[in-house]
Coordinates of C-alpha atoms in Angstrom, one line a residue:
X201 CA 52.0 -21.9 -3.9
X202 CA 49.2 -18.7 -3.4
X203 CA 50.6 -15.8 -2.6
X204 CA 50.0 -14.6 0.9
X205 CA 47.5 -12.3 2.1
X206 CA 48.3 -9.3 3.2
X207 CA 47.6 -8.8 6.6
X208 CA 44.3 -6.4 7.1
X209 CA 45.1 -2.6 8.9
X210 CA 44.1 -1.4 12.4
X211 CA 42.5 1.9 12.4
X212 CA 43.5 3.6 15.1
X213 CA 41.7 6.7 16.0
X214 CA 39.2 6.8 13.7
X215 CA 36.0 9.0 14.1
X216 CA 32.6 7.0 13.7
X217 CA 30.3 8.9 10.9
X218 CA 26.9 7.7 11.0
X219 CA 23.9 4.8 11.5
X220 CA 24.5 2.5 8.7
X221 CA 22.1 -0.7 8.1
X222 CA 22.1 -3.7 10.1
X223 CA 22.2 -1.5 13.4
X224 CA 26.0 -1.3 11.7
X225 CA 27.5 2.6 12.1
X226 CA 30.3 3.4 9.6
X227 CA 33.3 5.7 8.8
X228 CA 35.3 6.5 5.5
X229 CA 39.1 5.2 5.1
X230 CA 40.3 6.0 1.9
X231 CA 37.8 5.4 -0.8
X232 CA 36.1 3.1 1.0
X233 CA 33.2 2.9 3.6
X234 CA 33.6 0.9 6.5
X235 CA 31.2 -0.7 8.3
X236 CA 31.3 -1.4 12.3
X237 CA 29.1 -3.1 14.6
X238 CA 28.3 -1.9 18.7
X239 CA 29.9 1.8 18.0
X240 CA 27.5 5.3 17.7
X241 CA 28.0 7.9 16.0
X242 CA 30.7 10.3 17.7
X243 CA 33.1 7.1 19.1
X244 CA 36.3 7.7 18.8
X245 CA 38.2 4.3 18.5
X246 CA 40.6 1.7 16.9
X247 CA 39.2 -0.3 14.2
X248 CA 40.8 -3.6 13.2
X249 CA 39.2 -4.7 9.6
X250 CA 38.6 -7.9 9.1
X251 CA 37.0 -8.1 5.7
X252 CA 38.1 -5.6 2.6
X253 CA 36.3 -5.6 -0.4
X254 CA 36.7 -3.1 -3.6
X255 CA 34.2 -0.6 -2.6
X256 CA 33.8 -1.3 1.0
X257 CA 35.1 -2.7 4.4
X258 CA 34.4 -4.2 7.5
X259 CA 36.2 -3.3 10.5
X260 CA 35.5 -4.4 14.3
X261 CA 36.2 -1.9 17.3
X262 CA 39.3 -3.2 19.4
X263 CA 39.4 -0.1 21.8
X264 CA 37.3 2.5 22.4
X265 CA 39.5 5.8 22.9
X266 CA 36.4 8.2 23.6
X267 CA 33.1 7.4 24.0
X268 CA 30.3 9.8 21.9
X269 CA 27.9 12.3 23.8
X270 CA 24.9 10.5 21.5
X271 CA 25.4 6.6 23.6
X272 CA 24.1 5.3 25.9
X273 CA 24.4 2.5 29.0
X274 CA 23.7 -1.0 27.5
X275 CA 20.9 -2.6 29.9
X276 CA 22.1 -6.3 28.6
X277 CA 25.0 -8.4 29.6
X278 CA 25.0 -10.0 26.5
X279 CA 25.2 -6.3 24.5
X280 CA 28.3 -6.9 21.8
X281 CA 27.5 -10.6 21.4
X282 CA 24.3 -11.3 21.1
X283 CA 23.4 -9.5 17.9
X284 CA 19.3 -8.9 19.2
X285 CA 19.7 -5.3 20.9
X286 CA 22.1 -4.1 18.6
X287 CA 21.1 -0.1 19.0
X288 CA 21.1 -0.8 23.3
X289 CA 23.9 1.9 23.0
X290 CA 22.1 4.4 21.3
X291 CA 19.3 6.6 23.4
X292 CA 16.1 5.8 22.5
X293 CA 15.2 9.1 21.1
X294 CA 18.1 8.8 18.5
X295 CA 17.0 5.1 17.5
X296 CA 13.8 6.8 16.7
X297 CA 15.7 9.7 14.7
X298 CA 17.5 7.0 12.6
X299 CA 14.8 4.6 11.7
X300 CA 12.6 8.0 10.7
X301 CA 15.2 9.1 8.4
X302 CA 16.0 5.1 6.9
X303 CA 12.3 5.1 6.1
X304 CA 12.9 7.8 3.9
X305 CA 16.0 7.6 2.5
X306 CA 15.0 4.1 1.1
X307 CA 11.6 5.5 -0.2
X308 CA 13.1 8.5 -1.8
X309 CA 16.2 6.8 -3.0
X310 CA 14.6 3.1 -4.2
X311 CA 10.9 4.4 -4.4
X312 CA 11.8 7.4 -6.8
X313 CA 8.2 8.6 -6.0
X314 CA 6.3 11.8 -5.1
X315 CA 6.2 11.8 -1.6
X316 CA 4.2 13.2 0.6
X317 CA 5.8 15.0 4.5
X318 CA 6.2 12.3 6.6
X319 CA 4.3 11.6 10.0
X320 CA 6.7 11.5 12.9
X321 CA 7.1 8.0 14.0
X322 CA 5.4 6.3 16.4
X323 CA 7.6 5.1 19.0
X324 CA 6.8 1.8 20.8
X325 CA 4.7 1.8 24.5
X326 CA 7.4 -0.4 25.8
X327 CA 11.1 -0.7 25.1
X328 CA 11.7 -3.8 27.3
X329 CA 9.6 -6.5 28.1
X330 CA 7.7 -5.8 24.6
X331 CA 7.6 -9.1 23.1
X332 CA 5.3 -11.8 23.3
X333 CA 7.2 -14.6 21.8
X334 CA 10.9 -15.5 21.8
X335 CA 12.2 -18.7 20.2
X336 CA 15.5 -20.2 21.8
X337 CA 18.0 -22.8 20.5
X338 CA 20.0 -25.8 22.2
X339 CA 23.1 -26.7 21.8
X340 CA 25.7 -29.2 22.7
X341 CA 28.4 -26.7 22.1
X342 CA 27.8 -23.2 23.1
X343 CA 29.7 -19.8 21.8
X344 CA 32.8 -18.4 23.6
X345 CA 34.1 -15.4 23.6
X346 CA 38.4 -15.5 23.3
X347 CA 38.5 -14.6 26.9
X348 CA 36.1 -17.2 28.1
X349 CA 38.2 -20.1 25.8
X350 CA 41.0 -19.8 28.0
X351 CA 39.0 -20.8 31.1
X352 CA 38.7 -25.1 30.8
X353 CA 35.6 -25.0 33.2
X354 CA 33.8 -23.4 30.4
X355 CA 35.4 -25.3 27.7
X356 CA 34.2 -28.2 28.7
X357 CA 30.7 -27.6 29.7
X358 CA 29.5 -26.8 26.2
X359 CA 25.7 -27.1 26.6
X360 CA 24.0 -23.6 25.8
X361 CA 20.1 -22.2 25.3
X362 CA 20.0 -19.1 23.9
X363 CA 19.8 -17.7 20.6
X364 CA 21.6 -18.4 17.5
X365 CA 25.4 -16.4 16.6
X366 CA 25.6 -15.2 13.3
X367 CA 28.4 -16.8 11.1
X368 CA 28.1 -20.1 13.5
X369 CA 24.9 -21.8 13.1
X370 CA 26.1 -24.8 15.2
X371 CA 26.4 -22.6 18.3
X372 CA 24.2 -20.9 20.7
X373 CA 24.8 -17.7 22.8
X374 CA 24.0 -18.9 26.0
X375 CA 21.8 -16.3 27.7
X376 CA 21.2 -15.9 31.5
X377 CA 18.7 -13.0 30.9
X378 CA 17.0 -11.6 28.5
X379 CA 15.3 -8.1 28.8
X380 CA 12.6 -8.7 25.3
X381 CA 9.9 -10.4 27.7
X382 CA 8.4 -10.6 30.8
X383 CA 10.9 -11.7 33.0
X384 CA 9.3 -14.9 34.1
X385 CA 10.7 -16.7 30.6
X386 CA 13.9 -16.1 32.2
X387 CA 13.4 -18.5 34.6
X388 CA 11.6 -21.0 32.8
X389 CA 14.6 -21.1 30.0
X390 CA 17.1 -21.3 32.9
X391 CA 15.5 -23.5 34.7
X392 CA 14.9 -25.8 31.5
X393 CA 19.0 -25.7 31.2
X394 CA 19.5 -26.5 35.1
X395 CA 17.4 -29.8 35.1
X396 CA 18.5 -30.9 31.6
X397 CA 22.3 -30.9 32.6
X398 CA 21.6 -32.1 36.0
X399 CA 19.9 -35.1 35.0
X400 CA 21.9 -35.8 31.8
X401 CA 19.6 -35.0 28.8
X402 CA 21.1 -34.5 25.8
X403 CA 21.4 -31.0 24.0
X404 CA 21.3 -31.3 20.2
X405 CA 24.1 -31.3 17.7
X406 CA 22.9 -29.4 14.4
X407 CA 26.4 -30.8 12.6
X408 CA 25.5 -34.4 13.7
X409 CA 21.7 -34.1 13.8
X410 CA 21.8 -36.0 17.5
X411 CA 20.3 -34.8 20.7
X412 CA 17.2 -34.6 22.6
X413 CA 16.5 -31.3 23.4
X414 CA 16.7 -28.7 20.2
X415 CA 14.1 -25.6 20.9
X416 CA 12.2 -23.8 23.2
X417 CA 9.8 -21.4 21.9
X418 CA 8.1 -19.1 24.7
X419 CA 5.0 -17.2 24.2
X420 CA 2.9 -14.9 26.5
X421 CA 0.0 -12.5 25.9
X422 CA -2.1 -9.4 27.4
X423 CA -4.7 -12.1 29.1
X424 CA -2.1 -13.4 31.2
X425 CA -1.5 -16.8 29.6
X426 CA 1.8 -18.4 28.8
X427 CA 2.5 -20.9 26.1
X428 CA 5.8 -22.9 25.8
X429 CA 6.4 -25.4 23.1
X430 CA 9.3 -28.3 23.3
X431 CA 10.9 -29.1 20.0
X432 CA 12.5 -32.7 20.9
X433 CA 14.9 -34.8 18.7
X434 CA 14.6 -38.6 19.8
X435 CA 17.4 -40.9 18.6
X436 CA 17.4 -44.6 17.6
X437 CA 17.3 -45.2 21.4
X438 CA 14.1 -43.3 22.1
X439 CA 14.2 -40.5 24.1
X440 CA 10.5 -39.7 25.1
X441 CA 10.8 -40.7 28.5
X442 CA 13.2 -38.1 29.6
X443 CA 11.2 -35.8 27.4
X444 CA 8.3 -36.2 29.6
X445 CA 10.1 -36.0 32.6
X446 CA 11.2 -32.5 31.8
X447 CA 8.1 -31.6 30.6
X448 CA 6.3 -33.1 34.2
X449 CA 9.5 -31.2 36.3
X450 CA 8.2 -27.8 34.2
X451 CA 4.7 -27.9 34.3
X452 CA 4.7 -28.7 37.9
X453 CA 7.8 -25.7 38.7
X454 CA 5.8 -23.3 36.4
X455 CA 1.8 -23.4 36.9
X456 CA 1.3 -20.1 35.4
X457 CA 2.0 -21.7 31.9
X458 CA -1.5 -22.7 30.6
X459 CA -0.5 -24.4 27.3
X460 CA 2.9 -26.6 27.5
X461 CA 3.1 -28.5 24.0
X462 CA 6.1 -30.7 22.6
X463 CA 7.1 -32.4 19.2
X464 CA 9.5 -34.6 17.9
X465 CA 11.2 -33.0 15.1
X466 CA 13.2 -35.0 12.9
X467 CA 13.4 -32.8 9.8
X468 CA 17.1 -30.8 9.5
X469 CA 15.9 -27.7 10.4
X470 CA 13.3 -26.1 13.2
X471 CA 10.3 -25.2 11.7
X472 CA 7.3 -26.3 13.1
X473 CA 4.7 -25.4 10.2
X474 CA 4.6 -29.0 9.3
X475 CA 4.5 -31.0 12.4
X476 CA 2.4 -32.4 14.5
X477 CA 2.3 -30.6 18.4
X478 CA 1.1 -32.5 21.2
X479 CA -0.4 -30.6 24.0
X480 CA 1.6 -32.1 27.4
X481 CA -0.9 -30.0 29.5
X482 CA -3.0 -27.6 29.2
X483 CA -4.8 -25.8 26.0
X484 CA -3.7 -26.2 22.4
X485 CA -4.1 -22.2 22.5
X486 CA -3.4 -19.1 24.2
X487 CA -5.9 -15.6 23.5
X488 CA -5.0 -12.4 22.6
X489 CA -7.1 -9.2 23.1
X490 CA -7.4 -5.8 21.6
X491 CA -10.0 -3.8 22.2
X492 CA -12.7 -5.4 22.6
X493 CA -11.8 -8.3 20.4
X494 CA -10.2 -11.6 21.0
X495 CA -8.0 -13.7 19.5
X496 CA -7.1 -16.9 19.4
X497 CA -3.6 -18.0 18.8
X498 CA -2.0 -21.6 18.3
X499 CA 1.7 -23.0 18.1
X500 CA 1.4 -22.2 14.4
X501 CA 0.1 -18.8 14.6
X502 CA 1.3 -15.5 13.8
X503 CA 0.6 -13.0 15.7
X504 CA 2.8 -9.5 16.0
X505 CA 5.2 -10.2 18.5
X506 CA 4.8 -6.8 20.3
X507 CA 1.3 -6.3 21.4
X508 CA 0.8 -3.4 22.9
X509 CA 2.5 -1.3 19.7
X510 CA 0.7 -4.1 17.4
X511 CA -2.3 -2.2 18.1
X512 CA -1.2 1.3 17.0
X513 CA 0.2 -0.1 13.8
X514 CA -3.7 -1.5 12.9
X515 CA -5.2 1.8 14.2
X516 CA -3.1 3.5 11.5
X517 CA -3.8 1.1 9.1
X518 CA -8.1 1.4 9.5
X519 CA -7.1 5.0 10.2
X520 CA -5.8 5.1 6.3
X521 CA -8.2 3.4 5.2
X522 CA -10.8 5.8 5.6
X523 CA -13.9 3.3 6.2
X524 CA -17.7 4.1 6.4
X525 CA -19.3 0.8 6.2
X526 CA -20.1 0.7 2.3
X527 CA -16.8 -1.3 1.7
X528 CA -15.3 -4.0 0.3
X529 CA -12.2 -4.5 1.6
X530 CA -9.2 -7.3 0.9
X531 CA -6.9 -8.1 2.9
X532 CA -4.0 -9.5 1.9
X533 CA -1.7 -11.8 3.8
X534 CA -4.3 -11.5 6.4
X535 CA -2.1 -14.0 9.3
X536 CA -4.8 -14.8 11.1
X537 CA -7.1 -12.5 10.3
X538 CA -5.8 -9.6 12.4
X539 CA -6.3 -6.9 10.6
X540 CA -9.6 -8.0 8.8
X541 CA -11.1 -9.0 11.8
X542 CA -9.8 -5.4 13.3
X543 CA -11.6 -3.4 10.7
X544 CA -14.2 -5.5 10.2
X545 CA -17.0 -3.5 11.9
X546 CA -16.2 -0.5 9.6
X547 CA -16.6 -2.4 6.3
X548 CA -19.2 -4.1 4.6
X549 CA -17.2 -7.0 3.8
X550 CA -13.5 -8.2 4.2
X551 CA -12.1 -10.8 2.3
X552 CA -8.4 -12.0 3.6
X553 CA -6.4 -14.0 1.8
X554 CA -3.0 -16.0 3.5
X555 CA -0.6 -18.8 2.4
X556 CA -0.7 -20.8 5.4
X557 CA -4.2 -23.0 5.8
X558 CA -3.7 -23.3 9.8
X559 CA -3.4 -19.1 10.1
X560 CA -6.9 -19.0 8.0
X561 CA -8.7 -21.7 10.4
X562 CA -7.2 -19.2 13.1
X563 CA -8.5 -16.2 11.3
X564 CA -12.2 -18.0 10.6
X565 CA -12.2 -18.9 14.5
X566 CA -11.2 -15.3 15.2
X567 CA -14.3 -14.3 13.4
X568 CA -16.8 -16.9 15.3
X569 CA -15.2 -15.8 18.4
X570 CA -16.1 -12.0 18.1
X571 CA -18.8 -12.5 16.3
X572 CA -18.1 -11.2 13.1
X573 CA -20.1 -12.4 10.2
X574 CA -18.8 -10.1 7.4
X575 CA -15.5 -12.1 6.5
X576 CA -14.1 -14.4 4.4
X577 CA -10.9 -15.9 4.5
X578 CA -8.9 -17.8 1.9
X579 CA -5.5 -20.0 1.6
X580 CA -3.2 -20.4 -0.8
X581 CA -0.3 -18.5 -2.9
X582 CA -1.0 -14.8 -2.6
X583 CA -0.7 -14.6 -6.9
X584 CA -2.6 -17.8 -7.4
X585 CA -5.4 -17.1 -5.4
X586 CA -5.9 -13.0 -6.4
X587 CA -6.5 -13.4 -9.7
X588 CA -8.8 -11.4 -12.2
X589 CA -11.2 -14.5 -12.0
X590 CA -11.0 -14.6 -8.3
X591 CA -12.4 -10.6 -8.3
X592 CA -14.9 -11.0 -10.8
X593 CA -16.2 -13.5 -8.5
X594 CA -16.1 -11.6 -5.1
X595 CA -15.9 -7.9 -6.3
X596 CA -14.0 -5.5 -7.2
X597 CA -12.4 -4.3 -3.6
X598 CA -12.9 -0.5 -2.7
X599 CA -10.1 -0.7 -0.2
X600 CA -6.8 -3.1 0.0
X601 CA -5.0 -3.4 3.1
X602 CA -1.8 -5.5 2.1
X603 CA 1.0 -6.7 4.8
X604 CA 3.4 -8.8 2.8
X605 CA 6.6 -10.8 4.1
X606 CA 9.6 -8.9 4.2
X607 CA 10.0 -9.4 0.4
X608 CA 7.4 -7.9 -0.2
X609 CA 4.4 -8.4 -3.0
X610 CA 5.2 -10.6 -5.8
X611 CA 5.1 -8.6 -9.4
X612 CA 2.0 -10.4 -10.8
X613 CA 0.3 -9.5 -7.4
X614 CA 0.9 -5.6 -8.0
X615 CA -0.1 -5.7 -11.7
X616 CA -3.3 -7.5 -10.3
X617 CA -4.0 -5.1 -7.8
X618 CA -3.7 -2.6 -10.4
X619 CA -6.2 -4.0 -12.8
X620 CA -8.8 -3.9 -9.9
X621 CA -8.0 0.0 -9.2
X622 CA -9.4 -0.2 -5.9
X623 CA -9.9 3.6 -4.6
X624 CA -7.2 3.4 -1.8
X625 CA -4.3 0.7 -0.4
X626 CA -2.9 0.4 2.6
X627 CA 0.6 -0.8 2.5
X628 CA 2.2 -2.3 5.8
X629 CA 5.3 -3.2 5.5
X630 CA 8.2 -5.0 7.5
X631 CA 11.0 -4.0 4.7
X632 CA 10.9 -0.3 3.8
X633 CA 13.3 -1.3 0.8
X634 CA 10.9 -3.5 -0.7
X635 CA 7.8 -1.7 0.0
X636 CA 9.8 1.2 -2.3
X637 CA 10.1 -1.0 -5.2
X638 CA 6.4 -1.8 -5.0
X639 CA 5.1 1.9 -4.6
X640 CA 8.0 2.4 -7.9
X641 CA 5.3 -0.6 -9.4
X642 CA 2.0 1.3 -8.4
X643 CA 3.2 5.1 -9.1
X644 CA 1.6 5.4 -12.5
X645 CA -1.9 4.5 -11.3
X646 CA -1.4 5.7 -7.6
X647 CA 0.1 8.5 -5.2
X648 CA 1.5 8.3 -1.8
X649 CA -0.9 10.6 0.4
X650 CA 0.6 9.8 3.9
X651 CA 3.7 8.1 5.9
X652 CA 3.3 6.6 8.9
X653 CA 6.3 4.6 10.5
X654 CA 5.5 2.5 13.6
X655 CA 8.5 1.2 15.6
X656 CA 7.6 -2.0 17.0
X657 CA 11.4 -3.4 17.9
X658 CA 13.2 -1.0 20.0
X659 CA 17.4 -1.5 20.4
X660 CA 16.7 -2.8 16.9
X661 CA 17.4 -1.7 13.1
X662 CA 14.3 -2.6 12.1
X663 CA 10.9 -0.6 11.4
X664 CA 7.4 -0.9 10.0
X665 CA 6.0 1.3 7.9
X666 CA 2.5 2.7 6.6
X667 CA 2.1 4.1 3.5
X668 CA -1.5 5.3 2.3
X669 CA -2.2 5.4 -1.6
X670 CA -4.7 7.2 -3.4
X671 CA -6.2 6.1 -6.7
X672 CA -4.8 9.0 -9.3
X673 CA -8.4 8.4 -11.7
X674 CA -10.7 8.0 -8.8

């Protein structure tokens, strides 16, 4: 027989440090750090840990003894579940304070390069209603809180749409309002929920891989357009006719959305990159504008999911660039053509290369559309497709504008980009962390001249970043 486990501690009256990552704060105990969630700095509060490891711990707050001077008011009902707006506590002002100082602790202490002063960060235009685009999950049983498991009523109506808990992929948060988006996707989603219950559709089961309806993925955009795309599961006994009827009941509730689209996904997980979308009524599309450009952007497309801050991130990035109209630029993991199309007028030529083939049909139609006739666009495998063969070919680039995943640029990428020696880079990133291991790659050919980090998800951990690079033999 094992031995048995000692039971974990509760903390009580313990003094919350500092921000920690994950939108996580933490305190010391011992020798260990210990790592909270939904706390600020300053909180004074019992901690019960619920996970001990030999250098570290993770605790959760049981009662909150006195509240910090830094907090403040969550707007959300769903604040301490939902694990979206994890910073909703924290004032805006300190949010921006943080994610300025993780940008450079992680290029300082991964980078291990000169670094220039940093530019303060560029706070987001909106911090509600910012997104354009929120995907949400169905669910045949939905998460409940320990309070709400003691009521049957909710016990047994288990359907849910909403997002995803972490640590229970089966389960969805069921969310009444969401404060990311325009509130009008509130009432779509909910009203989505209301007809699916009351005429007896099915919500999916990710265990058993049954049910009808799985996703719902909103999307809006500056030009007033809505797009809402239906991920259906049919079963052996069809399914498609009560599909259609909830698509009929929403496109006749809702005329403001101008592209409703469904699919039947059969696959074991919800990605859409490989299916086939039907268009139920409406356009196959939805446009984007900035300045006086236009975008077009499909069920497949990428597009920055906050708009309005999307556009001060790409005036840093031509900003860095330093453009005249003598250059070649590349631009790599171009989307759809975003940025290339963005800084197109101030180049000679951009060349954009993506992975995805639908993004670079998107970003050659972006082109047509504006009428830009100085780009090319390329898919396939980032490292396959920039090769020494592939430069000889098109150039050796003056500029590269690169905007990788939040993995960052693959190794034979960098040494590639190296071997071109273009005169600057411009490095978005996603991922400070990785983008420090790739400056770390570039150092001995390049310096960091300038820091710009762009907050583009506020009540969130997460920041972008823009780092400008200067050829050291140029």
């Amino acid at each position: 027989m094992g031995r048995k486990k000692k039971p974990l501690p509760l903390l009580e009256g313990v003094t919350i440090e500092a921000v920690a990552a994950e939108g996580k704060c933490l305190f010391h105990w011992k020798e260990l750090v210990v790592f909270v969630p939904f706390c600020v700095p300053g909180d004074v509060c019992d901690v019960q840990i619920r996970r001990k490891k030999h250098s570290f711990a993770e605790g959760e707050v049981v009662r909150f003894i006195e509240y910090s001077k830094v907090r403040a008011m969550p707007f959300c009902e769903h604040f301490g579940v939902c694990g979206g707006c994890k910073w909703q506590n924290l004032p805006y002002e300190a949010q921006l304070k943080f994610k300025q100082q993780q940008v450079f602790d992680q290029l300082t202490r991964i980078g291990k390069v000169e670094l220039p002063e940093f530019n303060p960060i560029l706070g987001s235009v909106k911090t509600q209603e910012y997104r354009n685009k929120l995907d949400f999950g169905c669910a045949n049983k939905r998460w409940l809180t320990s309070e709400q498991l003691k009521d049957e009523s909710l016990v047994k109506n288990t359907p849910a749409i909403g997002f995803h808990i972490t640590g229970a992929f089966d389960k969805i948060l069921p969310i009444e309002k969401c404060w990311l988006m325009d509130d009008l996707h509130n009432k779509i989603r909910n009203e989505v929920r209301d007809y699916a219950i009351k005429n007896g559709l099915s919500f999916f089961d990710l265990r058993a891989q049954v049910g009808l309806l799985r996703d719902v993925i909103i999307r809006n955009s500056a030009t007033g357009e809505w797009m809402v795309i239906f991920q259906f599961h049919y079963g052996e006994t069809g399914g498609e006719k009560e599909a259609l009827g909830l698509l009929q009941h929403i496109a006749d509730t809702f005329p403001e959305i101008t592209s409703l689209m469904y699919l039947d996904n059969q696959k074991c997980n919800d990605t859409i990159g490989d299916q086939e979308i039907l268009v139920f009524k409406g356009k196959d599309h939805i446009f984007e504008t900035m300045e006086d450009l236009k975008f077009k952007v499909g069920p497949k497309s990428f597009y920055q999911t906050n708009t309005e801050q999307a556009y001060h991130l790409y005036c840093v990035a031509r900003n860095f660039a330093g453009l005249t109209g003598q250059e070649l630029v590349y631009d790599l993991y171009t989307g759809t053509g975003t940025i290339a199309n963005f800084v197109a007028k101030k180049a000679r030529q951009v060349i954009g290369i993506e992975y995805v083939p639908e993004a670079i049909e998107d970003a050659k139609i972006n082109s047509e559309l504006n009428g830009i006739e100085n780009t090319l666009f390329y898919a396939g495998d980032m490292k396959d497709i920039l090769t020494d063969d592939f430069i000889a070919e098109h150039g050796r680039p003056d500029v590269i504008i690169t905007d990788p995943p939040r993995a960052g640029m693959h190794p034979d990428v960098v040494k590639t980009i190296l071997r071109a020696a273009p005169q600057r880079i411009v490095y978005v990133s996603c991922n400070p962390a990785t983008q420090a291991r790739d400056l770390q790659d570039l150092d001995a050919q390049y310096r960091v001249v300038a820091v710009q980090p762009v907050d583009m998800f506020p009540h969130t951990p997460h920041v972008e970043n823009v780092v400008l690079l200067e050829n050291r033999n140029i």
